[in-house]
XYZ file of C-alpha atoms in Angstrom:
544
model
C 172.071 39.874 121.330
C 170.033 37.396 123.401
C 167.152 35.811 121.449
C 164.717 36.939 124.149
C 165.736 40.561 123.723
C 165.548 40.334 119.946
C 162.125 38.689 120.131
C 160.857 41.455 122.402
C 162.018 44.120 119.953
C 160.248 42.381 117.075
C 157.108 41.929 119.132
C 156.902 45.712 119.620
C 158.818 46.972 116.584
C 160.318 50.419 116.277
C 162.196 52.081 113.418
C 165.978 52.223 113.714
C 167.529 55.534 114.706
C 169.103 56.082 111.274
C 165.849 55.563 109.319
C 163.948 58.509 107.881
C 160.687 58.656 105.939
C 160.527 61.236 103.135
C 157.232 62.552 101.864
C 156.646 62.713 98.083
C 157.985 65.799 96.320
C 154.787 65.964 94.234
C 151.327 64.427 94.499
C 152.261 61.641 92.094
C 155.669 61.039 93.657
C 156.691 58.006 95.742
C 157.243 57.786 99.479
C 160.906 57.024 100.171
C 162.478 55.395 103.220
C 166.127 56.282 103.822
C 168.509 54.159 105.894
C 171.769 55.852 106.752
C 173.117 57.999 103.947
C 173.247 55.491 101.097
C 170.156 53.275 100.970
C 166.851 54.591 99.594
C 163.722 52.435 99.284
C 160.447 53.389 97.623
C 157.377 52.222 99.515
C 153.591 52.445 99.171
C 151.205 54.420 101.349
C 150.064 51.328 103.304
C 153.670 50.556 104.260
C 154.181 54.203 105.249
C 151.203 53.963 107.620
C 152.767 50.878 109.210
C 156.171 52.549 109.566
C 154.656 55.626 111.187
C 152.791 53.387 113.647
C 155.907 51.506 114.781
C 156.720 53.405 117.966
C 158.002 50.514 120.092
C 154.838 50.529 122.238
C 152.371 48.728 119.985
C 152.497 44.963 119.537
C 151.317 43.285 116.340
C 147.682 43.174 117.441
C 147.732 46.871 118.352
C 149.292 47.689 114.984
C 146.503 45.814 113.192
C 143.918 47.698 115.256
C 145.584 51.031 114.488
C 145.946 50.388 110.765
C 142.638 48.704 110.137
C 141.791 46.848 106.895
C 143.409 45.476 104.811
C 146.081 44.741 107.458
C 145.950 41.392 109.313
C 148.184 39.733 111.920
C 149.936 37.695 109.234
C 150.479 40.798 107.083
C 152.070 42.673 109.972
C 154.227 39.686 110.919
C 155.530 39.279 107.371
C 156.156 43.028 107.028
C 158.103 43.062 110.303
C 160.303 40.186 109.110
C 160.945 41.940 105.781
C 161.792 45.223 107.509
C 164.123 43.414 109.915
C 165.912 41.828 106.949
C 166.397 45.294 105.436
C 167.783 46.533 108.801
C 165.119 49.211 109.118
C 164.040 48.192 112.637
C 165.694 48.779 115.979
C 167.741 45.691 116.858
C 169.134 46.749 120.236
C 172.641 47.306 118.933
C 174.330 50.667 119.380
C 174.206 52.703 116.159
C 177.329 54.578 115.205
C 176.554 58.033 113.988
C 177.809 58.160 110.447
C 179.974 61.076 109.422
C 178.539 63.447 106.831
C 182.051 64.450 105.768
C 183.547 61.033 105.056
C 181.921 57.933 103.574
C 183.279 54.542 102.565
C 181.282 52.922 99.763
C 182.190 49.252 99.194
C 184.109 47.794 97.551
C 186.757 50.501 97.069
C 185.424 54.072 97.073
C 186.288 56.749 99.645
C 184.237 59.966 99.603
C 185.297 63.228 101.263
C 182.590 65.889 101.408
C 183.821 69.389 100.580
C 180.593 71.369 100.359
C 176.857 71.008 100.943
C 175.657 72.311 97.551
C 171.915 72.626 98.212
C 171.842 76.391 98.823
C 174.353 77.205 96.105
C 172.426 75.246 93.469
C 169.113 76.662 94.664
C 170.434 80.143 93.814
C 171.309 78.883 90.315
C 167.829 77.437 89.757
C 166.522 80.554 87.886
C 169.469 80.334 85.477
C 168.822 76.642 84.924
C 165.178 77.333 84.118
C 166.335 79.555 81.261
C 168.137 76.662 79.543
C 166.015 73.696 80.693
C 163.794 73.810 77.614
C 163.795 72.808 73.951
C 165.932 75.773 72.974
C 168.557 74.800 75.548
C 168.465 71.167 74.401
C 168.931 72.251 70.771
C 171.871 74.478 71.724
C 173.493 71.626 73.669
C 173.103 69.320 70.645
C 174.583 71.933 68.299
C 177.628 72.467 70.526
C 178.192 68.738 71.101
C 177.882 67.720 67.447
C 179.573 70.888 66.211
C 182.588 70.043 68.349
C 182.918 66.660 66.634
C 182.806 68.347 63.236
C 185.426 70.835 64.471
C 187.728 67.968 65.461
C 187.285 66.395 62.033
C 188.125 69.725 60.372
C 191.348 69.900 62.412
C 192.379 66.284 61.763
C 196.053 66.986 60.867
C 196.563 69.198 63.932
C 194.626 66.722 66.085
C 196.924 63.856 65.042
C 199.915 65.981 65.958
C 198.415 66.940 69.332
C 197.667 63.339 70.266
C 200.938 61.948 68.913
C 203.506 64.426 70.251
C 204.724 65.154 73.794
C 203.124 68.106 75.578
C 205.004 70.794 77.439
C 204.739 70.769 81.231
C 202.625 73.928 81.438
C 200.178 72.636 78.799
C 199.998 69.243 80.516
C 199.252 70.873 83.873
C 196.681 73.101 82.195
C 194.929 70.073 80.690
C 194.982 68.322 84.072
C 193.477 71.332 85.883
C 190.874 71.859 83.162
C 189.941 68.154 83.256
C 189.425 68.392 87.007
C 187.215 71.453 86.489
C 185.190 69.596 83.837
C 184.661 66.700 86.238
C 183.477 69.121 88.936
C 181.056 70.748 86.483
C 179.869 67.271 85.471
C 178.882 66.583 89.077
C 177.308 70.017 89.462
C 175.215 69.209 86.389
C 173.684 66.262 88.253
C 172.944 68.416 91.277
C 171.557 71.315 89.241
C 169.045 69.141 87.366
C 168.002 67.462 90.622
C 167.438 70.900 92.157
C 165.458 71.976 89.091
C 163.078 69.048 89.624
C 162.624 69.810 93.321
C 165.198 67.453 94.855
C 168.057 68.236 97.219
C 171.675 67.231 96.477
C 173.116 66.476 99.895
C 176.889 66.385 99.452
C 179.572 67.257 96.930
C 183.286 66.624 97.186
C 186.249 64.537 96.101
C 186.661 60.787 96.233
C 189.057 57.971 95.534
C 187.201 55.790 93.021
C 189.197 52.519 92.958
C 192.154 54.632 94.155
C 191.637 57.118 91.272
C 190.919 60.756 92.271
C 187.503 62.010 91.126
C 184.603 64.243 92.162
C 181.135 63.218 93.293
C 177.732 64.754 93.977
C 175.274 62.761 96.070
C 171.943 62.900 94.212
C 170.329 59.963 96.026
C 167.399 62.259 96.756
C 166.485 61.767 93.104
C 164.646 58.596 94.103
C 161.961 60.895 95.499
C 161.225 62.433 92.103
C 157.739 61.501 90.900
C 158.603 60.572 87.292
C 161.328 58.261 86.099
C 161.982 60.590 83.150
C 163.140 63.179 85.677
C 165.446 60.648 87.346
C 166.902 59.723 83.944
C 167.575 63.410 83.262
C 169.429 63.697 86.577
C 171.532 60.638 85.708
C 172.459 61.933 82.229
C 172.976 65.586 83.197
C 176.683 65.119 83.851
C 177.326 63.504 80.462
C 175.412 66.273 78.687
C 177.497 68.836 80.578
C 180.702 67.110 79.462
C 179.627 66.921 75.832
C 178.742 70.610 75.752
C 182.098 71.544 77.287
C 184.012 69.240 74.925
C 182.203 70.679 71.902
C 182.796 74.254 73.051
C 186.528 73.633 73.570
C 186.860 71.952 70.151
C 185.048 74.824 68.453
C 187.255 77.253 70.389
C 190.389 75.518 69.101
C 189.064 75.731 65.535
C 188.128 79.405 65.908
C 191.407 80.419 67.502
C 193.435 78.405 64.983
C 197.147 79.236 64.645
C 196.639 82.476 66.597
C 196.380 80.427 69.802
C 199.849 78.938 69.337
C 200.649 75.260 68.959
C 200.889 74.590 72.697
C 197.538 76.075 73.661
C 195.754 74.655 70.622
C 197.174 71.185 71.214
C 196.129 71.353 74.857
C 192.586 72.373 73.891
C 192.333 69.499 71.415
C 193.615 66.954 73.935
C 191.127 68.283 76.501
C 188.256 68.090 74.013
C 189.069 64.502 72.986
C 189.572 63.286 76.555
C 186.304 64.915 77.636
C 184.393 63.322 74.762
C 185.925 59.904 75.526
C 185.236 60.007 79.274
C 181.691 61.167 78.544
C 181.110 58.195 76.237
C 182.624 55.814 78.797
C 180.232 57.256 81.378
C 177.387 56.363 79.046
C 178.244 52.643 78.949
C 175.839 50.671 81.163
C 178.169 47.814 82.144
C 179.807 49.668 85.041
C 178.151 51.670 87.805
C 178.393 55.004 86.052
C 175.817 57.447 84.723
C 174.687 55.336 81.774
C 173.947 52.393 84.050
C 172.001 54.550 86.495
C 169.963 56.004 83.628
C 169.163 52.523 82.275
C 168.274 51.161 85.718
C 166.037 54.167 86.333
C 164.365 53.939 82.925
C 163.569 50.249 83.434
C 162.628 50.918 87.073
C 164.531 47.804 88.208
C 166.555 48.288 91.389
C 170.075 46.795 91.592
C 169.879 45.913 87.895
C 173.575 45.198 87.447
C 173.911 43.009 90.546
C 170.825 41.001 89.624
C 171.892 40.463 86.017
C 175.338 39.341 87.193
C 173.592 36.872 89.513
C 171.660 35.524 86.508
C 174.931 35.293 84.548
C 176.690 33.419 87.369
C 173.786 31.013 87.643
C 173.878 30.448 83.884
C 177.603 29.664 84.040
C 177.142 27.472 87.095
C 174.391 25.504 85.356
C 176.533 24.964 82.252
C 179.599 23.949 84.272
C 178.186 22.197 87.313
C 174.509 21.460 86.686
C 171.813 21.968 89.309
C 168.523 23.849 89.545
C 168.559 27.634 89.401
C 165.977 30.403 89.464
C 166.382 33.645 87.549
C 166.534 36.956 89.399
C 164.994 38.698 86.383
C 163.021 36.067 84.481
C 161.137 38.700 82.468
C 164.332 40.250 81.123
C 165.536 38.090 78.235
C 168.881 39.875 77.986
C 169.782 39.670 81.677
C 172.359 36.880 81.176
C 174.378 38.540 78.339
C 174.115 41.886 80.129
C 175.374 40.280 83.336
C 178.269 38.611 81.526
C 179.226 41.940 79.950
C 179.004 43.639 83.361
C 181.383 41.038 84.796
C 183.921 41.288 81.974
C 183.816 44.954 80.970
C 185.594 46.371 84.065
C 188.394 43.867 83.453
C 188.536 45.002 79.820
C 188.811 48.649 80.879
C 191.683 47.895 83.247
C 193.434 45.797 80.586
C 192.976 48.612 78.054
C 194.470 51.119 80.487
C 197.433 48.796 81.044
C 197.901 48.468 77.275
C 197.942 52.233 76.778
C 200.127 53.130 79.752
C 202.225 50.044 80.492
C 205.288 51.465 78.710
C 205.069 54.687 80.739
C 204.580 52.843 84.027
C 207.493 50.528 83.325
C 209.645 53.540 82.550
C 208.955 54.970 86.018
C 210.972 52.226 87.660
C 209.928 50.657 90.934
C 207.070 53.148 91.438
C 205.445 52.246 88.139
C 206.102 48.544 88.713
C 204.398 48.753 92.112
C 201.345 50.429 90.547
C 201.118 47.705 87.913
C 201.436 44.987 90.566
C 198.706 46.646 92.652
C 196.412 46.523 89.624
C 197.226 42.847 89.064
C 196.541 42.033 92.728
C 193.184 43.777 92.529
C 192.241 41.864 89.367
C 193.261 38.631 91.091
C 191.090 39.503 94.075
C 188.095 40.195 91.830
C 188.655 36.912 89.976
C 188.857 34.998 93.266
C 185.645 36.639 94.499
C 183.904 35.744 91.237
C 184.949 32.088 91.459
C 183.841 31.914 95.088
C 180.407 33.319 94.199
C 180.123 30.882 91.285
C 180.842 27.907 93.560
C 178.391 29.223 96.132
C 175.670 29.335 93.481
C 176.481 25.744 92.512
C 176.285 24.498 96.099
C 173.002 26.346 96.692
C 171.540 24.805 93.514
C 172.414 21.280 94.641
C 175.140 20.599 92.090
C 176.917 17.291 92.594
C 180.359 17.640 94.143
C 181.835 15.164 91.663
C 180.770 17.349 88.734
C 181.986 20.505 90.483
C 185.413 18.954 91.009
C 185.544 17.617 87.451
C 184.580 20.982 85.933
C 187.097 22.813 88.146
C 189.833 20.354 87.125
C 189.040 20.685 83.416
C 188.985 24.479 83.682
C 192.347 24.472 85.466
C 193.840 22.142 82.829
C 192.529 24.334 79.985
C 193.888 27.474 81.635
C 197.249 25.808 82.228
C 197.422 24.650 78.613
C 196.670 28.157 77.362
C 199.290 29.706 79.647
C 202.003 27.279 78.521
C 201.272 26.694 74.822
C 199.990 30.049 73.546
C 202.881 32.362 72.621
C 202.801 36.150 72.295
C 205.391 38.756 71.231
C 207.426 40.131 74.139
C 208.952 43.602 74.201
C 210.866 45.657 76.743
C 209.918 49.317 77.092
C 212.523 52.026 77.390
C 213.756 55.156 75.682
C 216.646 56.496 73.663
C 218.884 59.566 73.742
C 221.315 60.920 71.173
C 224.444 62.303 72.844
C 227.658 63.429 71.135
C 226.745 61.555 67.965
C 226.000 58.323 69.846
C 222.536 56.824 70.273
C 221.960 55.118 73.600
C 219.155 52.851 74.749
C 217.925 53.738 78.241
C 215.855 51.384 80.386
C 214.631 51.635 83.947
C 216.119 49.593 86.771
C 212.930 47.465 86.844
C 213.167 46.518 83.156
C 213.981 42.963 82.037
C 217.715 43.376 81.438
C 218.207 39.716 80.454
C 215.837 40.116 77.502
C 217.868 43.045 76.087
C 220.547 41.097 74.224
C 223.097 42.155 71.663
C 221.572 42.366 68.179
C 217.986 42.664 69.412
C 215.820 44.874 67.217
C 214.810 48.229 68.701
C 212.001 50.439 67.413
C 212.474 54.160 68.088
C 209.247 56.102 68.666
C 207.751 59.507 69.217
C 205.146 58.995 71.939
C 202.254 61.344 72.492
C 199.511 61.374 75.092
C 197.506 58.827 73.089
C 199.300 57.658 69.947
C 202.864 56.797 68.995
C 204.770 57.134 65.725
C 207.808 55.152 64.603
C 210.708 57.489 63.852
C 213.659 55.135 63.477
C 215.116 51.649 63.921
C 218.226 50.266 65.613
C 219.759 47.180 67.153
C 221.313 46.700 70.573
C 225.071 47.104 70.246
C 227.934 45.404 72.017
C 228.634 46.491 75.546
C 227.472 46.169 79.129
C 224.655 48.099 80.709
C 225.933 51.129 82.599
C 224.191 52.831 85.489
C 223.573 56.452 84.610
C 220.762 58.991 84.337
C 218.402 59.729 81.475
C 215.977 62.564 80.738
C 212.450 61.982 82.008
C 211.040 62.689 78.531
C 212.626 59.437 77.326
C 210.052 57.556 79.393
C 206.947 59.742 79.459
C 205.464 62.089 76.805
C 206.647 65.319 78.433
C 208.452 67.842 76.243
C 210.013 69.708 79.174
C 211.405 66.536 80.718
C 214.730 66.810 78.889
C 216.322 68.602 81.832
C 214.879 66.289 84.507
C 217.289 63.362 85.074
C 216.063 60.011 86.390
C 218.096 56.872 87.226
C 218.474 54.497 84.281
C 220.628 51.858 82.629
C 222.218 52.740 79.273
C 223.320 50.481 76.434
C 224.811 51.389 73.023
C 222.611 51.234 69.927
C 223.560 50.614 66.325
C 221.196 52.863 64.378
C 219.647 51.736 61.126
C 217.186 54.527 60.403
C 218.121 57.668 62.342
C 215.280 59.207 64.377
C 214.220 62.801 63.804
C 214.304 63.702 67.521
C 217.274 63.365 69.852
C 215.078 61.996 72.689
C 212.176 59.543 72.478
C 210.797 56.227 73.606
C 211.944 52.792 72.450
C 210.704 49.212 72.368
C 213.130 46.291 72.347
C 211.815 43.264 70.452
C 212.665 40.283 72.660
C 211.138 37.380 70.737
C 208.121 35.405 71.907
C 207.151 34.050 75.279
C 204.439 31.732 76.478
C 201.346 33.543 77.699
C 202.061 32.666 81.316
C 205.693 33.803 81.139
C 204.655 36.979 79.300
C 202.129 37.867 82.003
C 204.698 37.242 84.728
C 207.496 39.191 83.044
C 205.228 42.123 82.095
C 203.176 42.622 85.240
C 204.711 40.863 88.240
C 208.474 40.506 87.819
C 209.237 44.281 87.461
C 208.196 44.912 91.079
C 210.721 42.320 92.290
C 213.712 43.529 90.276
């Protein structure tokens, strides 16, 4: 836009078309300015008077005359600049009308609205009032803690449920029930917001870092007058999950053997997974419910981003020198919290890879492609972090000579670690017992060169979470043969015996015979340098 046109718009400012001003829900509540569908800003009454007066006809002097004391020309000018920076003022550019049914939330979340839940949850408000009291809180605590005691009482059955393959119908049942729990989790947020007088605007499904999930937009919670209410909205989903997990665990204990092994195992797996996801939601180092509750309780907007800025500036000062200012100087723990917020998502992804790498490798090229996609994403995040770190150093006036020296030393240290540190290397696969022979089966993306004659093989029973060693063997003499293998040799699915998938087979010389005729296997392939291990485990399978 031409500077003259932009100057004219700022001289007679007007609110942008996608900006709305929300009145307080209660007398003590804040005024909230909404831009688009995602950004909410709390403002004072003086700022609200200014915003209401910006009609595009009044210049700064007329605004001062309209508002009266304490407003001055300099106050209005500064406020206009601040509002322009927050993109709340009309800038002459055409505004695209945002869809209420699809939203993209950077960096990698896609939301698809399924329902507008306001009316539905309003009808449930009387029911919520019956449980939104001390009696309801006590009942929720009893169910949540009672479920943990029920799991402890069923420890032998629980170990079997987590360490043995599930049948297809039980696995599908757990998947459907988990989806229902997630939907109820989101409805819990919306129900508590409705109870406090807010309006949940959208509910639907989303791809959260390419993982399917549900969501409920409770941004209207910023209008609630007390931060305790906003904390309750943030934690409502976790409480819902804990109550459901406890109820399912108690149900499995009550039903006992009468429910049958399949159903009882499925209930226990559902209870454990619901407890675990609820606890993960409580951690404040990722943008989940626990973080939102902490940010709301402290009443510090963009807490995670600002602490990560403090952490980057701390690292930049240590590595490159320079002068830095803290985003949150009054928060002594902002730097360690920011460091944890930077590292914890990487830890979660690495933990997921550790738990499921064998399964993904057993799925052939599809699993290898998924692993490579995860590696590429981690590389992108690492590159973005380094770029931000260098930007902080340049802004702080760090000397280029020190920046180059620190970068060189870091690269040398990383290279030394990748080449000198060694780690055990294994190849994931499975085994089948056919006609008295035990065969090793590996996918076409497995590292065939590492599977040599005489290599030690551990035979395992793999469950949804844990694995148990059931036998030992060594790779026998003979060439790998293209064939098919049952799907249950690669993933913990009991009904996969009759589902053939392409595989390579090699003979095994069994030392300790396994109890089952189908299971998973790990070939011990010696040690590799850290760099070679990372390449062979996460990158090479996609190219084989």
